Short mmCIF file of N, CA and C in Angstrom, two decimals:
data_model
loop_
_atom_site.label_atom_id
_atom_site.label_comp_id
_atom_site.label_asym_id
_atom_site.label_seq_id
_atom_site.Cartn_x
_atom_site.Cartn_y
_atom_site.Cartn_z
N MET A 1 -43.97 -38.35 -56.26
CA MET A 1 -43.87 -38.37 -54.47
C MET A 1 -42.25 -38.99 -54.50
N ALA A 2 -41.61 -38.47 -55.22
CA ALA A 2 -40.08 -38.70 -54.84
C ALA A 2 -39.26 -37.30 -54.12
N ASN A 3 -39.63 -36.76 -55.00
CA ASN A 3 -39.72 -34.96 -54.70
C ASN A 3 -39.92 -34.86 -53.23
N ALA A 4 -40.92 -35.26 -52.40
CA ALA A 4 -41.47 -34.90 -51.66
C ALA A 4 -41.30 -35.97 -50.47
N ASP A 5 -40.22 -36.99 -50.96
CA ASP A 5 -39.70 -37.87 -49.60
C ASP A 5 -37.80 -36.90 -49.95
N ILE A 6 -37.59 -36.80 -50.76
CA ILE A 6 -37.18 -35.76 -50.54
C ILE A 6 -36.62 -34.63 -49.56
N THR A 7 -37.41 -33.75 -50.17
CA THR A 7 -37.56 -32.75 -49.41
C THR A 7 -38.12 -33.08 -47.54
N ALA A 8 -38.97 -33.96 -47.54
CA ALA A 8 -39.14 -34.39 -46.38
C ALA A 8 -37.83 -35.02 -45.59
N ASN A 9 -36.64 -35.75 -46.54
CA ASN A 9 -35.65 -35.76 -45.42
C ASN A 9 -34.93 -34.75 -44.84
N VAL A 10 -34.73 -33.77 -46.18
CA VAL A 10 -33.94 -32.73 -46.10
C VAL A 10 -34.29 -31.29 -44.43
N GLU A 11 -35.51 -31.25 -44.88
CA GLU A 11 -36.32 -30.97 -43.51
C GLU A 11 -35.61 -31.23 -42.23
N GLU A 12 -36.10 -33.01 -41.98
CA GLU A 12 -35.65 -33.49 -41.07
C GLU A 12 -34.12 -33.82 -41.28
N GLU A 13 -33.37 -33.83 -41.47
CA GLU A 13 -31.70 -33.03 -41.38
C GLU A 13 -31.16 -31.92 -40.92
N ALA A 14 -31.91 -30.89 -41.46
CA ALA A 14 -31.85 -29.67 -41.10
C ALA A 14 -31.53 -29.64 -39.36
N PRO A 15 -30.42 -29.21 -38.43
CA PRO A 15 -30.66 -29.02 -37.03
C PRO A 15 -31.25 -27.84 -36.88
N ALA A 16 -31.90 -28.73 -35.20
CA ALA A 16 -32.91 -28.00 -34.39
C ALA A 16 -31.90 -26.50 -33.93
N LYS A 17 -32.88 -25.55 -33.79
CA LYS A 17 -31.83 -24.37 -33.15
C LYS A 17 -32.18 -25.05 -31.80
N LYS A 18 -30.75 -25.18 -30.78
CA LYS A 18 -31.05 -25.75 -29.67
C LYS A 18 -31.00 -24.40 -28.08
N SER A 19 -31.82 -24.66 -27.48
CA SER A 19 -32.25 -23.80 -26.47
C SER A 19 -30.95 -23.78 -25.05
N LYS A 20 -31.32 -22.65 -24.68
CA LYS A 20 -30.32 -22.37 -24.10
C LYS A 20 -30.58 -21.65 -22.73
N LYS A 21 -31.86 -22.72 -22.94
CA LYS A 21 -32.71 -22.16 -21.35
C LYS A 21 -31.93 -23.18 -19.91
N GLY A 22 -30.76 -24.22 -20.64
CA GLY A 22 -30.72 -25.02 -19.53
C GLY A 22 -29.27 -24.31 -19.21
N LEU A 23 -28.45 -24.10 -19.94
CA LEU A 23 -27.18 -22.97 -19.48
C LEU A 23 -27.68 -22.05 -18.61
N LEU A 24 -28.88 -21.57 -18.61
CA LEU A 24 -28.79 -20.31 -18.03
C LEU A 24 -29.16 -21.24 -16.79
N ILE A 25 -29.92 -22.37 -16.52
CA ILE A 25 -30.43 -22.19 -15.24
C ILE A 25 -29.12 -22.99 -14.34
N GLY A 26 -27.89 -23.49 -15.06
CA GLY A 26 -26.91 -24.29 -14.95
C GLY A 26 -25.81 -23.08 -13.94
N LEU A 27 -25.46 -21.96 -14.99
CA LEU A 27 -25.24 -20.98 -14.56
C LEU A 27 -26.32 -20.04 -13.07
N VAL A 28 -27.03 -19.92 -13.20
CA VAL A 28 -27.77 -19.25 -11.69
C VAL A 28 -27.83 -20.07 -10.82
N GLY A 29 -27.92 -22.19 -11.21
CA GLY A 29 -27.55 -22.44 -9.70
C GLY A 29 -26.20 -22.43 -9.19
N ALA A 30 -24.88 -22.16 -10.60
CA ALA A 30 -24.01 -22.77 -9.61
C ALA A 30 -23.39 -20.84 -8.91
N LEU A 31 -24.29 -20.49 -9.50
CA LEU A 31 -23.57 -18.75 -8.52
C LEU A 31 -24.49 -18.86 -7.30
N LEU A 32 -25.52 -19.52 -7.42
CA LEU A 32 -26.31 -20.07 -6.01
C LEU A 32 -25.66 -20.82 -4.82
N LEU A 33 -25.07 -21.67 -5.50
CA LEU A 33 -24.19 -22.48 -4.65
C LEU A 33 -23.10 -22.47 -4.05
N GLY A 34 -22.23 -21.32 -5.33
CA GLY A 34 -20.87 -20.63 -4.69
C GLY A 34 -21.28 -19.82 -3.38
N GLY A 35 -21.85 -18.51 -4.16
CA GLY A 35 -22.56 -17.51 -2.71
C GLY A 35 -23.08 -18.18 -1.49
N GLY A 36 -23.95 -19.27 -1.70
CA GLY A 36 -24.42 -19.98 -0.14
C GLY A 36 -22.93 -20.43 0.58
N GLY A 37 -22.00 -20.92 -0.22
CA GLY A 37 -20.68 -21.76 0.15
C GLY A 37 -19.52 -20.88 0.82
N PHE A 38 -19.68 -19.40 0.18
CA PHE A 38 -18.51 -18.61 0.29
C PHE A 38 -19.61 -18.40 1.73
N TYR A 39 -20.97 -17.76 2.13
CA TYR A 39 -21.24 -17.26 2.92
C TYR A 39 -21.20 -18.05 4.36
N ALA A 40 -21.34 -19.47 3.95
CA ALA A 40 -21.11 -20.46 5.04
C ALA A 40 -19.96 -20.12 5.78
N THR A 41 -18.38 -20.27 5.01
CA THR A 41 -17.20 -19.96 5.16
C THR A 41 -17.10 -19.07 6.03
N TYR A 42 -17.00 -18.03 5.17
CA TYR A 42 -17.29 -16.87 6.08
C TYR A 42 -18.15 -16.61 7.21
N ALA A 43 -19.22 -17.35 7.47
CA ALA A 43 -20.24 -16.84 8.96
C ALA A 43 -19.65 -17.94 9.52
N GLY A 44 -18.21 -18.76 9.10
CA GLY A 44 -17.72 -19.83 10.27
C GLY A 44 -18.86 -20.94 10.46
N LEU A 45 -19.77 -21.61 9.18
CA LEU A 45 -20.34 -22.36 9.57
C LEU A 45 -20.06 -23.64 9.19
N ILE A 46 -18.87 -23.20 8.06
CA ILE A 46 -18.29 -24.83 7.77
C ILE A 46 -16.78 -24.18 7.71
N GLY A 47 -16.07 -25.46 8.18
CA GLY A 47 -14.47 -25.86 8.00
C GLY A 47 -13.98 -25.24 8.86
N GLY A 48 -14.28 -24.04 9.94
CA GLY A 48 -13.97 -23.15 11.41
C GLY A 48 -14.47 -22.87 11.89
N ASN A 49 -13.85 -22.81 13.19
CA ASN A 49 -14.68 -22.42 14.35
C ASN A 49 -15.21 -21.24 14.33
N PRO A 50 -16.61 -21.07 14.86
CA PRO A 50 -16.90 -20.60 15.00
C PRO A 50 -16.66 -19.41 15.99
N ALA A 51 -16.74 -18.14 15.91
CA ALA A 51 -15.96 -17.27 17.00
C ALA A 51 -17.22 -17.37 17.65
N PRO A 52 -16.56 -17.88 19.24
CA PRO A 52 -18.30 -17.50 20.22
C PRO A 52 -18.55 -16.22 20.28
N GLU A 53 -19.57 -16.05 20.98
CA GLU A 53 -20.16 -15.25 21.22
C GLU A 53 -19.30 -13.56 22.71
N ALA A 54 -19.24 -14.70 23.17
CA ALA A 54 -18.98 -13.58 24.90
C ALA A 54 -17.23 -14.93 25.28
N GLU A 55 -16.69 -14.00 24.51
CA GLU A 55 -15.19 -14.71 24.62
C GLU A 55 -14.81 -13.37 25.65
N GLU A 56 -14.15 -13.64 26.52
CA GLU A 56 -13.69 -13.09 27.52
C GLU A 56 -12.32 -12.49 26.49
N ASP A 57 -12.15 -11.57 27.02
CA ASP A 57 -10.90 -11.29 27.08
C ASP A 57 -8.96 -11.70 27.54
N PRO A 58 -8.28 -12.44 26.92
CA PRO A 58 -7.16 -13.19 27.59
C PRO A 58 -6.38 -11.55 28.80
N ILE A 59 -5.91 -12.76 29.74
CA ILE A 59 -5.82 -10.93 30.77
C ILE A 59 -3.70 -11.16 29.63
N VAL A 60 -3.46 -10.03 29.34
CA VAL A 60 -2.48 -9.82 29.21
C VAL A 60 -0.80 -9.36 30.35
N ASP A 61 -0.04 -9.71 30.03
CA ASP A 61 0.69 -10.22 31.22
C ASP A 61 1.90 -8.90 30.79
N VAL A 62 1.55 -7.46 31.48
CA VAL A 62 2.58 -6.10 31.49
C VAL A 62 3.42 -6.20 32.14
N GLN A 63 4.34 -5.62 31.55
CA GLN A 63 6.05 -5.41 32.74
C GLN A 63 5.86 -4.03 33.08
N ASP A 64 5.99 -3.67 34.05
CA ASP A 64 6.15 -2.45 34.30
C ASP A 64 7.27 -1.35 33.24
N LEU A 65 6.89 -0.42 33.70
CA LEU A 65 8.21 0.60 32.72
C LEU A 65 9.37 0.32 34.33
N PRO A 66 10.53 1.11 33.09
CA PRO A 66 11.51 1.23 34.30
C PRO A 66 11.19 2.55 34.81
N ALA A 67 12.19 2.64 35.71
CA ALA A 67 12.28 3.50 36.74
C ALA A 67 13.24 4.80 35.95
N VAL A 68 12.22 5.91 35.19
CA VAL A 68 13.15 7.17 34.10
C VAL A 68 12.50 8.50 34.15
N SER A 69 13.51 9.20 34.21
CA SER A 69 13.31 10.78 33.72
C SER A 69 14.15 11.66 33.01
N PHE A 70 13.20 12.01 32.47
CA PHE A 70 13.72 12.78 31.07
C PHE A 70 14.18 14.58 31.67
N VAL A 71 15.76 14.49 31.38
CA VAL A 71 16.08 16.09 31.19
C VAL A 71 15.68 16.75 30.11
N GLU A 72 14.82 17.76 29.80
CA GLU A 72 15.09 18.39 28.54
C GLU A 72 16.10 19.71 28.14
N LEU A 73 16.71 19.58 27.15
CA LEU A 73 17.89 20.59 26.58
C LEU A 73 17.59 21.52 26.29
N ASP A 74 18.44 22.69 26.60
CA ASP A 74 17.92 24.15 25.58
C ASP A 74 17.94 23.84 24.75
N PRO A 75 17.00 24.37 23.56
CA PRO A 75 17.33 23.89 22.03
C PRO A 75 18.72 25.07 21.44
N LEU A 76 19.37 24.26 21.09
CA LEU A 76 20.63 25.01 19.67
C LEU A 76 20.08 25.79 19.18
N VAL A 77 21.12 26.63 18.34
CA VAL A 77 21.18 26.89 17.09
C VAL A 77 22.32 26.67 16.97
N ILE A 78 23.09 26.30 16.02
CA ILE A 78 24.65 26.19 15.93
C ILE A 78 24.79 26.82 14.24
N SER A 79 25.67 27.95 14.25
CA SER A 79 25.62 28.33 13.33
C SER A 79 27.18 27.51 12.26
N LEU A 80 27.02 26.66 11.12
CA LEU A 80 27.99 26.32 10.52
C LEU A 80 29.18 26.37 10.36
N GLY A 81 30.22 26.07 9.58
CA GLY A 81 31.32 27.01 9.70
C GLY A 81 31.06 27.75 8.34
N SER A 82 32.19 28.31 8.40
CA SER A 82 32.28 29.81 7.21
C SER A 82 32.24 29.01 5.41
N ASN A 83 31.94 27.51 5.42
CA ASN A 83 32.09 27.11 3.78
C ASN A 83 30.22 26.30 3.47
N ALA A 84 29.92 27.21 4.49
CA ALA A 84 28.27 26.38 4.94
C ALA A 84 27.51 27.86 4.40
N ARG A 85 28.14 28.86 4.22
CA ARG A 85 27.37 30.29 3.46
C ARG A 85 25.87 30.63 4.34
N ASN A 86 25.86 30.80 5.99
CA ASN A 86 25.49 31.06 6.59
C ASN A 86 24.35 30.03 7.15
N ARG A 87 23.88 28.69 6.72
CA ARG A 87 23.44 28.24 6.98
C ARG A 87 23.45 27.73 8.23
N HIS A 88 22.51 27.43 9.33
CA HIS A 88 22.33 27.09 10.75
C HIS A 88 21.62 25.77 10.77
N LEU A 89 21.96 25.09 12.28
CA LEU A 89 20.91 23.99 12.74
C LEU A 89 20.70 23.95 14.03
N ARG A 90 19.10 24.30 14.36
CA ARG A 90 18.45 24.02 14.94
C ARG A 90 18.44 22.59 15.57
N PHE A 91 19.24 22.85 16.81
CA PHE A 91 19.06 21.13 17.71
C PHE A 91 18.41 21.17 18.72
N ARG A 92 17.21 20.96 18.99
CA ARG A 92 15.91 19.99 20.67
C ARG A 92 16.99 18.61 21.34
N ALA A 93 17.57 18.26 22.46
CA ALA A 93 16.74 17.23 22.44
C ALA A 93 16.73 17.01 23.77
N SER A 94 16.49 15.97 24.54
CA SER A 94 16.15 15.38 25.89
C SER A 94 17.03 14.19 26.10
N LEU A 95 17.72 14.23 27.57
CA LEU A 95 18.25 13.83 28.27
C LEU A 95 17.07 12.41 29.15
N GLU A 96 17.50 11.33 28.95
CA GLU A 96 17.04 10.37 29.33
C GLU A 96 18.08 9.37 30.57
N VAL A 97 17.79 9.58 31.82
CA VAL A 97 18.26 9.92 33.12
C VAL A 97 18.09 8.90 34.25
N GLU A 98 18.52 8.28 35.04
CA GLU A 98 18.36 7.39 35.95
C GLU A 98 17.84 8.72 37.08
N PRO A 99 16.84 7.99 37.88
CA PRO A 99 15.84 9.03 38.49
C PRO A 99 16.56 10.00 39.94
N ALA A 100 17.83 9.16 40.21
CA ALA A 100 18.68 8.73 41.35
C ALA A 100 19.09 9.93 41.23
N TYR A 101 19.52 10.67 39.88
CA TYR A 101 20.69 10.91 39.43
C TYR A 101 20.20 12.50 38.33
N GLU A 102 19.23 12.66 38.51
CA GLU A 102 18.09 13.92 38.10
C GLU A 102 18.57 14.85 38.36
N ASP A 103 18.89 14.78 39.28
CA ASP A 103 19.62 16.33 40.53
C ASP A 103 20.99 16.91 39.86
N ASP A 104 21.55 16.09 39.61
CA ASP A 104 23.13 15.86 39.31
C ASP A 104 23.00 16.17 37.82
N VAL A 105 22.07 15.42 36.95
CA VAL A 105 22.57 15.49 35.40
C VAL A 105 21.78 16.89 35.04
N ILE A 106 21.13 18.21 36.26
CA ILE A 106 20.41 19.58 35.93
C ILE A 106 21.53 19.80 36.16
N LYS A 107 22.66 19.97 37.33
CA LYS A 107 23.66 20.94 37.55
C LYS A 107 24.17 21.13 36.82
N LEU A 108 24.80 19.75 35.48
CA LEU A 108 25.43 19.89 34.79
C LEU A 108 24.94 19.99 33.21
N LYS A 109 23.97 20.38 33.34
CA LYS A 109 23.27 20.75 32.01
C LYS A 109 23.94 21.88 30.74
N PRO A 110 24.54 22.81 32.17
CA PRO A 110 25.71 23.81 30.95
C PRO A 110 26.97 23.41 30.22
N ARG A 111 27.12 22.30 31.18
CA ARG A 111 28.56 21.17 30.51
C ARG A 111 28.36 20.55 29.49
N VAL A 112 26.66 19.83 29.84
CA VAL A 112 26.91 18.98 28.18
C VAL A 112 26.58 19.94 27.00
N ILE A 113 25.73 21.22 27.01
CA ILE A 113 25.27 21.66 26.24
C ILE A 113 26.25 22.55 25.52
N ASP A 114 27.45 22.89 26.20
CA ASP A 114 28.61 23.13 25.73
C ASP A 114 29.25 21.91 25.23
N VAL A 115 29.17 20.23 25.82
CA VAL A 115 29.60 20.08 25.03
C VAL A 115 29.05 19.75 23.14
N LEU A 116 27.67 19.53 23.42
CA LEU A 116 27.50 19.47 21.96
C LEU A 116 27.28 20.17 20.68
N ASN A 117 27.14 21.83 21.51
CA ASN A 117 27.16 23.01 21.10
C ASN A 117 28.79 22.73 20.04
N ALA A 118 29.76 22.37 20.42
CA ALA A 118 31.40 22.13 20.27
C ALA A 118 31.32 21.27 18.89
N TYR A 119 30.61 19.81 19.40
CA TYR A 119 30.64 19.19 18.53
C TYR A 119 30.03 19.39 17.25
N LEU A 120 29.06 19.90 17.38
CA LEU A 120 28.16 20.14 16.43
C LEU A 120 28.55 20.74 15.51
N ARG A 121 29.56 22.07 15.90
CA ARG A 121 30.63 22.85 15.06
C ARG A 121 30.88 22.29 14.48
N ALA A 122 31.76 21.36 15.09
CA ALA A 122 33.57 20.66 14.32
C ALA A 122 32.85 19.73 13.22
N VAL A 123 31.34 19.34 13.47
CA VAL A 123 30.74 18.47 11.91
C VAL A 123 31.15 18.97 11.13
N ASP A 124 31.41 17.92 10.18
CA ASP A 124 30.91 18.44 8.51
C ASP A 124 29.58 18.97 8.36
N THR A 125 29.66 19.71 7.45
CA THR A 125 28.20 19.92 7.31
C THR A 125 27.85 18.70 6.09
N ALA A 126 28.23 17.93 4.89
CA ALA A 126 27.54 16.77 4.00
C ALA A 126 27.61 15.84 4.76
N MET A 127 27.55 15.87 6.47
CA MET A 127 27.43 14.83 7.40
C MET A 127 26.56 14.64 8.36
N LEU A 128 26.37 16.00 8.22
CA LEU A 128 24.82 16.68 8.73
C LEU A 128 23.59 16.57 7.85
N GLU A 129 23.93 16.74 6.66
CA GLU A 129 22.84 16.67 5.57
C GLU A 129 22.31 15.61 4.63
N ASP A 130 23.48 14.46 5.33
CA ASP A 130 22.84 12.73 5.19
C ASP A 130 21.78 12.41 6.75
N PRO A 131 20.95 11.66 6.09
CA PRO A 131 20.14 11.37 6.69
C PRO A 131 20.30 10.13 7.39
N HIS A 132 21.31 9.22 7.04
CA HIS A 132 21.88 8.14 7.57
C HIS A 132 22.36 8.32 8.70
N SER A 133 23.46 9.40 9.07
CA SER A 133 24.41 9.75 9.20
C SER A 133 24.24 10.59 11.44
N LEU A 134 21.89 10.39 11.55
CA LEU A 134 21.99 10.83 12.27
C LEU A 134 22.00 9.49 13.65
N VAL A 135 22.34 8.56 12.75
CA VAL A 135 22.62 7.91 14.34
C VAL A 135 23.51 7.28 14.21
N LYS A 136 24.56 7.75 13.67
CA LYS A 136 26.48 7.94 14.04
C LYS A 136 26.69 9.16 15.18
N LEU A 137 25.44 10.50 14.92
CA LEU A 137 26.19 11.26 15.28
C LEU A 137 25.46 10.99 16.60
N ARG A 138 24.08 10.74 16.88
CA ARG A 138 23.65 10.31 18.52
C ARG A 138 24.13 9.55 18.74
N ALA A 139 25.22 8.52 18.27
CA ALA A 139 25.89 7.75 19.42
C ALA A 139 27.00 8.20 19.60
N GLN A 140 28.11 9.90 18.72
CA GLN A 140 28.31 9.98 19.17
C GLN A 140 28.90 11.41 20.53
N MET A 141 27.51 11.47 20.64
CA MET A 141 26.48 12.72 21.20
C MET A 141 26.45 12.20 22.39
N LEU A 142 25.52 10.78 22.61
CA LEU A 142 25.49 10.19 24.25
C LEU A 142 26.95 9.46 24.26
N ARG A 143 27.53 9.88 23.97
CA ARG A 143 29.24 9.23 24.19
C ARG A 143 29.50 10.78 24.96
N ARG A 144 29.70 11.64 24.45
CA ARG A 144 30.52 13.03 25.17
C ARG A 144 30.07 13.01 25.98
N ILE A 145 28.64 13.09 26.68
CA ILE A 145 27.22 13.73 27.35
C ILE A 145 27.91 12.74 28.52
N GLN A 146 27.84 11.15 28.84
CA GLN A 146 28.31 10.46 29.10
C GLN A 146 29.86 10.55 30.07
N LEU A 147 30.59 11.32 29.01
CA LEU A 147 31.79 11.54 29.42
C LEU A 147 31.93 12.96 30.92
N VAL A 148 30.74 13.52 30.06
CA VAL A 148 30.48 14.92 31.12
C VAL A 148 29.93 14.36 32.23
N THR A 149 28.91 13.64 31.23
CA THR A 149 27.38 13.45 33.32
C THR A 149 28.97 11.80 34.10
N GLY A 150 29.19 11.39 33.48
CA GLY A 150 29.61 10.66 34.51
C GLY A 150 29.18 9.42 33.80
N GLU A 151 29.80 7.81 34.06
CA GLU A 151 28.80 6.73 33.61
C GLU A 151 27.71 6.02 34.32
N GLY A 152 26.49 5.90 33.66
CA GLY A 152 25.52 5.17 34.40
C GLY A 152 24.34 6.91 34.93
N ARG A 153 24.59 7.89 34.77
CA ARG A 153 23.85 8.59 34.55
C ARG A 153 22.86 8.59 33.92
N VAL A 154 23.07 8.98 32.75
CA VAL A 154 22.60 9.51 30.99
C VAL A 154 22.10 7.66 30.61
N ARG A 155 21.17 6.77 30.57
CA ARG A 155 21.17 6.57 29.19
C ARG A 155 21.26 6.51 28.04
N ASN A 156 20.52 7.54 27.60
CA ASN A 156 19.70 7.72 25.89
C ASN A 156 19.71 9.26 25.88
N LEU A 157 20.03 9.39 24.36
CA LEU A 157 20.22 11.01 24.48
C LEU A 157 18.70 10.83 22.47
N LEU A 158 17.75 11.60 22.95
CA LEU A 158 16.55 11.18 22.21
C LEU A 158 16.63 13.24 21.43
N ILE A 159 16.49 12.88 20.65
CA ILE A 159 16.46 13.92 19.34
C ILE A 159 15.16 14.13 19.40
N LEU A 160 15.19 15.53 19.46
CA LEU A 160 13.20 15.87 19.28
C LEU A 160 13.33 16.98 17.93
N GLU A 161 14.48 17.93 17.53
CA GLU A 161 14.49 18.53 16.32
C GLU A 161 15.57 18.41 15.97
N PHE A 162 15.99 18.17 15.01
CA PHE A 162 17.41 18.33 13.92
C PHE A 162 16.83 18.80 12.84
N VAL A 163 17.17 19.96 12.41
CA VAL A 163 16.89 20.67 11.35
C VAL A 163 18.05 21.95 10.57
N LEU A 164 18.68 21.86 9.71
CA LEU A 164 18.85 22.38 8.92
C LEU A 164 18.38 23.64 8.27
N ASN A 165 18.55 24.93 8.35
CA ASN A 165 17.83 25.72 7.17
C ASN A 165 18.81 26.85 7.02
#
């Protein structure tokens, strides 16, 4: 009998395999609660103001645009100096002018084109190729145009095309 008692004790002491049923139920419950919490927060049921269904668009105070006219300049094709190896610059621009002086600027277009042609022909090719120098070129051209047309007539120079080929 002693042997029977020893074998009975050994069988009782062997660890029983634990069931993973509780872990699986806990995991499914956590996923369901997490998904439900996400939906409630996303839908605005918890922790936020729910979006009203029939909200009127707020009236936006829009300012009137200033009076402006545009005078389109003729496209220019400028041959770059002898060291440019037969390269050309295609340039097209528009002038933003005061509406009261639009006719005056249109009459002075040949002078404006002459000033732009002379200036762009004199500019170094390296400066024309640098993309950062376009702002400087634009400012220089605008100043020359304002000198030709008179102060207060031309507000801005809009470059529509600037292509080196």
